[in-house]
CSV table of C-alpha atoms in Angstrom, one decimal:
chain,number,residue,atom,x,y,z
A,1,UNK,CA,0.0,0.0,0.0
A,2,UNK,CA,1.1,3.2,-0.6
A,3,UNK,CA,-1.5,5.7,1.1
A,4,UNK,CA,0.5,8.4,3.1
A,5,UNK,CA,-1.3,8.6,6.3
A,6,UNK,CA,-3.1,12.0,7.0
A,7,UNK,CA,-3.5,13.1,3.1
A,8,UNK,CA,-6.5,14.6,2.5
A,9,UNK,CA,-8.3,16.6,-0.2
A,10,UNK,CA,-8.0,15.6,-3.6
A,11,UNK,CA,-4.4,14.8,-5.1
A,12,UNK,CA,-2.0,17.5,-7.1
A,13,UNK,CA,-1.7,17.0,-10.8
A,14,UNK,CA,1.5,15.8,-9.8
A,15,UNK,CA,0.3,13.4,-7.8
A,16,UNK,CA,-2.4,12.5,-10.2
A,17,UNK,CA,0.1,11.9,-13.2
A,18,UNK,CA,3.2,10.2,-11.0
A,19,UNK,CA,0.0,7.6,-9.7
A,20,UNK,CA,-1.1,6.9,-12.9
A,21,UNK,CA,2.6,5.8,-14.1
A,22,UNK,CA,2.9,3.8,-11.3
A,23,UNK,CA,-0.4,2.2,-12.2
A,24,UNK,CA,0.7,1.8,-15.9
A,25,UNK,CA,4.0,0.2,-14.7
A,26,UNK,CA,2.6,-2.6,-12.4
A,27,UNK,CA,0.1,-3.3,-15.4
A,28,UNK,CA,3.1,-3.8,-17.7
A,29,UNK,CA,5.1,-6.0,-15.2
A,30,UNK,CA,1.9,-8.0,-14.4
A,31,UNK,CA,1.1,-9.1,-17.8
A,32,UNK,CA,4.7,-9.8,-18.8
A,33,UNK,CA,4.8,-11.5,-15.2
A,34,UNK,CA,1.1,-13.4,-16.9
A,35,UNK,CA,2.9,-14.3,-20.2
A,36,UNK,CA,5.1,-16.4,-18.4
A,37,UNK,CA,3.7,-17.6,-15.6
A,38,UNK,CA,3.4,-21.3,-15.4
A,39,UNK,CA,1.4,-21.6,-11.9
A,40,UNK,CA,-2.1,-23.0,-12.0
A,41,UNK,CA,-5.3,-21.3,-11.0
A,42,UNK,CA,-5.2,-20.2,-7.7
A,43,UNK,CA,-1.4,-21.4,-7.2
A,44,UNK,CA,0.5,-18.7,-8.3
A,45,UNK,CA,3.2,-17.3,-5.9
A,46,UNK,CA,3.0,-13.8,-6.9
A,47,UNK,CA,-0.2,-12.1,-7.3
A,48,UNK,CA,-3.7,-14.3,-6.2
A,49,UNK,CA,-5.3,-12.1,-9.7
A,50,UNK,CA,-2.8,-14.0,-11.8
A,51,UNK,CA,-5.1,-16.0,-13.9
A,52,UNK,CA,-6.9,-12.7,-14.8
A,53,UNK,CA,-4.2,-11.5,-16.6
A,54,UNK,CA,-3.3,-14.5,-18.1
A,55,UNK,CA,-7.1,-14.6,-19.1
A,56,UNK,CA,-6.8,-11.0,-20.7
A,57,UNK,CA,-2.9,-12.1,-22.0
A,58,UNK,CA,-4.4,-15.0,-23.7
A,59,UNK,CA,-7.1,-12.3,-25.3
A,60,UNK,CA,-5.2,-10.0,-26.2
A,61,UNK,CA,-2.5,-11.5,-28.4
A,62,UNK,CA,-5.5,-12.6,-30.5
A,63,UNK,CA,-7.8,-9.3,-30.5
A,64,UNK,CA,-7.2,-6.8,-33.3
A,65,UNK,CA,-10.8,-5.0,-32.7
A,66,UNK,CA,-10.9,-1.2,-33.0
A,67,UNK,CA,-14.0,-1.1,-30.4
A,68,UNK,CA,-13.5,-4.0,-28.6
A,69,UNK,CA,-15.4,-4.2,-25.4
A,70,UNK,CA,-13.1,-7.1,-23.0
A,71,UNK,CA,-12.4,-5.5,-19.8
A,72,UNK,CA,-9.0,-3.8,-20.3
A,73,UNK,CA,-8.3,-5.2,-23.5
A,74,UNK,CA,-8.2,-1.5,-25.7
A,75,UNK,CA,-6.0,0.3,-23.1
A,76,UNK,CA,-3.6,-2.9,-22.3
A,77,UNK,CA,-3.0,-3.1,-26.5
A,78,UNK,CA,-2.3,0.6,-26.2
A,79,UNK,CA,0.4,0.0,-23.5
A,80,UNK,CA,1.9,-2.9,-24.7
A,81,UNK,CA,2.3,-1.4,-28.5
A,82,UNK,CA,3.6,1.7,-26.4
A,83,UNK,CA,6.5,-0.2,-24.9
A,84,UNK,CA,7.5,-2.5,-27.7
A,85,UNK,CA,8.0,0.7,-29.8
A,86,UNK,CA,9.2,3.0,-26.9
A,87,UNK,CA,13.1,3.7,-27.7
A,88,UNK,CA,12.8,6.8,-25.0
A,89,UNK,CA,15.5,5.7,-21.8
A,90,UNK,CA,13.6,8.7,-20.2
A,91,UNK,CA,9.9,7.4,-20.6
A,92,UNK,CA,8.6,7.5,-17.2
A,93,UNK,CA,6.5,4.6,-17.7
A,94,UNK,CA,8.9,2.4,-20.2
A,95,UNK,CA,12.1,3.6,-18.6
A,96,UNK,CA,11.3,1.9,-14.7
A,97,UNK,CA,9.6,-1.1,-16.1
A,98,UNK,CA,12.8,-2.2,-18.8
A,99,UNK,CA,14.9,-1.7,-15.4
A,100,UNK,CA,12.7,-4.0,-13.7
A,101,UNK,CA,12.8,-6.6,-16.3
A,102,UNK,CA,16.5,-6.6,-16.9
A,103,UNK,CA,16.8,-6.8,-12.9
A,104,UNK,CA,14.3,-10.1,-13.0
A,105,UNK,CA,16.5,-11.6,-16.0
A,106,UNK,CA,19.8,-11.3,-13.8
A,107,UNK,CA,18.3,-13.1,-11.2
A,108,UNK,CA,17.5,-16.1,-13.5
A,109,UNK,CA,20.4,-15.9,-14.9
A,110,UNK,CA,22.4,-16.2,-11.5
A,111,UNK,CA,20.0,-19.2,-10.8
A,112,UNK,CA,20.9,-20.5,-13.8
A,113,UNK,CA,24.5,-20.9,-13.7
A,114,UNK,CA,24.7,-17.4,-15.0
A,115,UNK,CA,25.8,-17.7,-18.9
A,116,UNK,CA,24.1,-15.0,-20.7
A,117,UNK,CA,26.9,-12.9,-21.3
A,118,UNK,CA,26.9,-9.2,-20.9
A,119,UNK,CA,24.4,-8.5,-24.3
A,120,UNK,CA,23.1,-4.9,-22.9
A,121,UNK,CA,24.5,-2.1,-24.2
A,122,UNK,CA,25.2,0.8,-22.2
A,123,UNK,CA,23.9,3.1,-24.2
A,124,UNK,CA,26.9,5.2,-25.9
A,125,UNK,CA,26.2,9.1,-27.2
A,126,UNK,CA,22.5,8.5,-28.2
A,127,UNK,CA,19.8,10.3,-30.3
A,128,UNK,CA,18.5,13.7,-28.7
């Protein structure tokens, strides 16, 4: 949870926009975490809401409607086409979440005996 105690009134636009890129990055994380998660119903270890998003996963790599009305499925597409074609290090909502993920992958890789090389680039000069 992440409620400051004692905040009232309504949020800043600040806090309005810095809440709703926190909510776009756990959305992200969850459905890659939903693409490869192998747990049954009910049995998964991280999130008790995993089979939802495995549900809306499994929907979403198929849908290609302009109106369509599956909870989440519009705004999901949009993120997920967002980050595949997001190049911007400084994207508030890509930037975090790519961290994230290259975090998660060194941890399997130490699990795994560690051979994966080191295959990212620190990014050198750069577009701008």
């Amino acid at each position: 949870g992440g409620q400051q105690p004692g905040q009232t009134g309504p949020m800043t636009e600040e806090q309005v926009k810095k809440a709703y890129i926190v909510k776009q990055q756990r959305w992200l994380l969850f459905l890659r975490h939903a693409s490869k998660c192998q747990a049954a119903e009910g049995q998964c270890q991280y999130t008790p809401h995993c089979h939802v998003a495995k549900n809306l996963w499994e929907h979403v790599l198929k849908c290609t409607l302009p109106t369509c009305v599956y909870p989440r499925c519009l705004a999901s597409r949009e993120l997920l086409k967002h980050h595949q074609n997001c190049k911007d290090a400084r994207c508030p909502v890509c930037g975090p979440v790519r961290s994230a993920m290259v975090k998660q992958r060194a941890g399997h890789q130490q699990q795994g005996g560690g051979q994966g090389g080191m295959m990212q680039g620190q990014g050198q000069g750069g577009g701008g």
